Coordinates of C-alpha atoms and ligand atoms in Angstrom, one line a residue:
X1 CA 82.0 3.9 157.2
X2 CA 82.3 5.4 160.7
X3 CA 78.6 5.1 162.9
X4 CA 79.7 8.9 163.2
X5 CA 80.0 9.7 159.6
X6 CA 78.3 12.9 158.8
X7 CA 76.9 11.6 155.6
X8 CA 75.4 8.1 157.5
X9 CA 71.5 8.6 157.1
X10 CA 69.7 7.0 160.6
X11 CA 66.2 5.5 159.8
X12 CA 64.3 5.1 161.6
X13 CA 61.3 1.9 161.7
X14 CA 58.0 3.5 160.9
X15 CA 56.0 3.5 163.8
X16 CA 52.6 0.8 162.8
X17 CA 48.9 2.1 164.2
X18 CA 47.2 -0.4 166.2
X19 CA 45.2 -1.1 163.1
X20 CA 48.6 -1.6 160.6
X21 CA 50.0 -4.1 163.8
X22 CA 47.4 -6.9 162.9
X23 CA 48.5 -6.7 159.2
X24 CA 45.5 -7.0 157.7
X25 CA 46.1 -3.9 155.4
X26 CA 49.0 -5.5 154.0
X27 CA 46.2 -9.2 153.8
X28 CA 43.4 -6.5 151.7
X29 CA 46.2 -5.3 149.7
X30 CA 47.3 -8.7 148.6
X31 CA 43.6 -10.1 148.2
X32 CA 43.3 -7.3 146.2
X33 CA 46.4 -7.4 143.4
X34 CA 44.9 -11.2 143.1
X35 CA 41.3 -9.7 143.1
X36 CA 42.8 -7.5 140.4
X37 CA 44.5 -10.5 138.1
X38 CA 42.0 -12.9 138.3
X39 CA 38.7 -10.1 137.1
X40 CA 41.1 -9.2 134.6
X41 CA 41.3 -13.4 132.9
X42 CA 37.8 -13.9 134.3
X43 CA 36.2 -10.2 132.2
X44 CA 39.2 -8.6 130.4
X45 CA 40.5 -11.8 128.9
X46 CA 43.8 -10.7 129.9
X47 CA 46.1 -14.2 129.8
X48 CA 48.5 -14.3 133.2
X49 CA 49.5 -18.0 131.8
X50 CA 51.1 -18.7 128.4
X51 CA 50.6 -21.9 126.9
X52 CA 54.4 -23.5 126.8
X53 CA 56.5 -24.2 124.8
X54 CA 54.0 -23.1 122.1
X55 CA 54.1 -19.9 123.1
X56 CA 57.0 -18.1 124.1
X57 CA 56.8 -15.8 126.8
X58 CA 58.9 -12.5 126.6
X59 CA 60.7 -11.8 130.0
X60 CA 60.6 -7.6 130.6
X61 CA 63.6 -5.8 129.5
X62 CA 65.8 -6.3 132.3
X63 CA 64.8 -10.1 132.7
X64 CA 68.7 -11.6 134.4
X65 CA 68.9 -15.0 131.9
X66 CA 71.5 -17.0 131.1
X67 CA 75.3 -15.1 130.5
X68 CA 76.6 -14.0 127.3
X69 CA 80.3 -13.4 127.0
X70 CA 80.2 -9.9 124.6
X71 CA 82.9 -9.6 121.8
X72 CA 84.1 -6.5 120.7
X73 CA 84.5 -5.2 117.6
X74 CA 87.0 -7.5 116.2
X75 CA 85.1 -10.1 116.7
X76 CA 87.6 -10.5 120.1
X77 CA 86.4 -11.4 122.9
X78 CA 86.0 -8.4 124.9
X79 CA 87.1 -9.4 128.7
X80 CA 90.5 -9.1 129.4
X81 CA 90.9 -11.3 132.4
X82 CA 90.8 -8.6 135.4
X83 CA 88.5 -11.0 137.2
X84 CA 86.3 -8.5 138.7
X85 CA 83.2 -10.5 138.5
X86 CA 84.0 -13.2 139.4
X87 CA 85.2 -11.0 142.7
X88 CA 81.9 -10.0 143.3
X89 CA 79.8 -13.0 142.7
X90 CA 78.8 -14.1 146.0
X91 CA 77.7 -17.6 144.7
X92 CA 81.8 -17.5 143.5
X93 CA 80.1 -19.9 140.3
X94 CA 82.8 -18.0 138.0
X95 CA 86.2 -19.2 137.3
X96 CA 88.3 -17.3 134.9
X97 CA 91.8 -18.1 133.4
X98 CA 93.8 -15.4 132.9
X99 CA 96.7 -15.0 130.2
X100 CA 98.7 -12.8 128.6
X101 CA 97.5 -10.5 125.6
X102 CA 98.8 -11.2 122.0
X103 CA 101.4 -8.5 121.3
X104 CA 98.8 -7.3 118.2
X105 CA 96.4 -7.0 120.9
X106 CA 97.3 -3.9 122.0
X107 CA 94.5 -2.6 123.8
X108 CA 94.5 -4.7 126.8
X109 CA 97.9 -6.7 129.1
X110 CA 95.8 -9.5 129.3
X111 CA 92.3 -12.2 128.3
X112 CA 90.6 -15.3 129.6
X113 CA 92.2 -18.0 128.5
X114 CA 89.4 -20.0 130.2
X115 CA 86.3 -19.0 131.4
X116 CA 83.5 -20.4 133.1
X117 CA 80.2 -20.2 134.5
X118 CA 78.0 -23.3 136.6
X119 CA 74.8 -21.9 135.9
X120 CA 73.4 -24.0 138.6
X121 CA 75.0 -22.2 141.3
X122 CA 74.1 -19.1 139.7
X123 CA 71.5 -17.0 141.3
X124 CA 71.4 -14.6 138.2
X125 CA 71.7 -11.8 141.1
X126 CA 74.0 -9.4 138.2
X127 CA 76.6 -8.6 140.0
X128 CA 78.6 -10.0 137.5
X129 CA 77.7 -7.3 134.7
X130 CA 77.8 -4.4 137.0
X131 CA 81.0 -4.9 138.3
X132 CA 82.5 -5.2 134.3
X133 CA 84.5 -2.2 133.3
X134 CA 84.0 -3.6 130.2
X135 CA 80.7 -4.8 129.9
X136 CA 82.3 -8.3 128.7
X137 CA 79.7 -9.9 130.6
X138 CA 75.6 -9.5 130.2
X139 CA 73.2 -11.5 131.6
X140 CA 70.3 -12.2 128.3
X141 CA 66.8 -12.6 128.5
X142 CA 67.5 -16.6 127.8
X143 CA 65.2 -18.5 130.6
X144 CA 64.9 -21.7 129.1
X145 CA 68.1 -23.4 130.4
X146 CA 67.5 -26.9 130.1
X147 CA 70.2 -30.0 130.5
X148 CA 70.0 -33.5 131.0
X149 CA 73.6 -32.8 133.2
X150 CA 75.1 -30.6 135.4
X151 CA 78.5 -30.9 133.0
X152 CA 76.2 -29.6 130.4
X153 CA 74.7 -26.8 132.9
X154 CA 78.4 -25.5 133.3
X155 CA 79.2 -23.1 130.9
X156 CA 82.3 -23.2 129.1
X157 CA 84.0 -19.2 126.9
X158 CA 83.0 -21.5 123.3
X159 CA 78.6 -21.2 125.2
X160 CA 78.9 -18.4 125.9
X161 CA 80.3 -16.3 123.2
X162 CA 78.0 -18.4 121.6
X163 CA 75.2 -16.6 123.6
X164 CA 76.5 -13.2 122.6
X165 CA 75.7 -14.7 118.9
X166 CA 71.8 -15.8 119.8
X167 CA 71.0 -13.1 121.7
X168 CA 73.1 -9.2 119.8
X169 CA 70.2 -8.7 117.6
X170 CA 67.2 -9.3 120.2
X171 CA 69.4 -7.6 122.9
X172 CA 71.8 -4.9 121.5
X173 CA 75.4 -4.7 124.1
X174 CA 74.6 -1.8 126.5
X175 CA 77.4 -0.6 125.1
X176 CA 76.4 -0.8 121.9
X177 CA 76.8 -3.8 119.3
X178 CA 79.6 -4.0 117.4
X179 CA 79.3 -3.6 113.6
X180 CA 76.9 -7.0 112.2
X181 CA 80.6 -6.5 109.5
X182 CA 82.8 -7.0 112.3
X183 CA 81.8 -9.3 114.7
X184 CA 82.1 -12.2 112.0
X185 CA 82.2 -15.5 114.0
X186 CA 85.1 -16.3 111.5
X187 CA 87.3 -13.6 113.7
X188 CA 90.1 -14.7 115.4
X189 CA 88.9 -15.2 119.4
X190 CA 91.8 -17.0 120.5
X191 CA 95.4 -16.0 119.9
X192 CA 96.4 -17.6 116.8
X193 CA 93.6 -19.8 116.8
X194 CA 90.3 -20.3 115.0
X195 CA 86.8 -18.5 115.2
X196 CA 84.4 -20.2 118.0
X197 CA 83.3 -24.3 117.0
X198 CA 79.8 -23.8 117.3
X199 CA 78.2 -25.4 120.1
X200 CA 75.5 -28.3 119.5
X201 CA 71.7 -27.8 119.9
X202 CA 72.0 -30.0 123.0
X203 CA 74.9 -27.5 124.2
X204 CA 72.8 -24.5 124.0
X205 CA 69.9 -23.0 126.0
X206 CA 67.1 -22.9 123.1
X207 CA 65.3 -19.5 121.9
X208 CA 62.5 -19.9 119.2
Ligands
LIG301 S1 74.5 -13.5 138.6 FE1 75.0 -13.3 140.4 S2 75.9 -15.7 141.0 FE2 75.1 -15.4 138.8 S3 77.5 -15.7 138.1 FE3 76.9 -13.1 138.0 S4 78.0 -12.4 140.1 FE4 77.8 -14.7 140.2
LIG302 S1 84.0 -10.5 132.4 FE1 84.3 -7.8 133.3 S2 84.6 -8.3 135.0 FE2 84.2 -10.7 134.5 S3 87.0 -11.1 133.8 FE3 86.1 -10.5 132.0 S4 86.5 -8.1 131.8 FE4 86.5 -8.6 134.1

């Protein structure tokens, strides 16, 4: 956009009064929020913490946690290896190797032979989800992400598809889940290959 573009809207910074320049209104506003929470816990009995892991925190609907790779109606990975998510990713933590789709996959030219996300480099901004033209990648409500090594936190395609299986009922796809009878783990995810191998519980983020 050029500087003389008529659609350019200039926003002037608001002029602060002398009182506002002391930052007292902002400080008092912050203290009021803290006080409200303290009173809510002390008087109203409204807990602000949970006894994790015995109690599980339920994140808000728009929480951005561990990624999943969605499957289509035939149980295939939805991704068409367009690379838009990897291009949009500000943390450069998505690595995709695309391959020519098999002839029987007549709805696409390519599929991801390999799809890897480094969950430790990710800043959970959601740009990949925004960029995807086919709703193939989504961030889930999984937050209890643990591992004993850096390698465990690098999620490959199998693991990302397993997150889909784990979360698809609780968190339907934005574009609608495939019918349960068709989203079978035995469906081919690779051209001519077997269904997804099951990941061990040590490989997976826990969720109860
Ligand atoms: S959430 Fe953001 S940082 Fe993480 S993989 Fe997606 S685009 Fe990259
Ligand atoms: S997940 Fe979506 S944006 Fe990323 S390569 Fe696959 S189709 Fe493209």
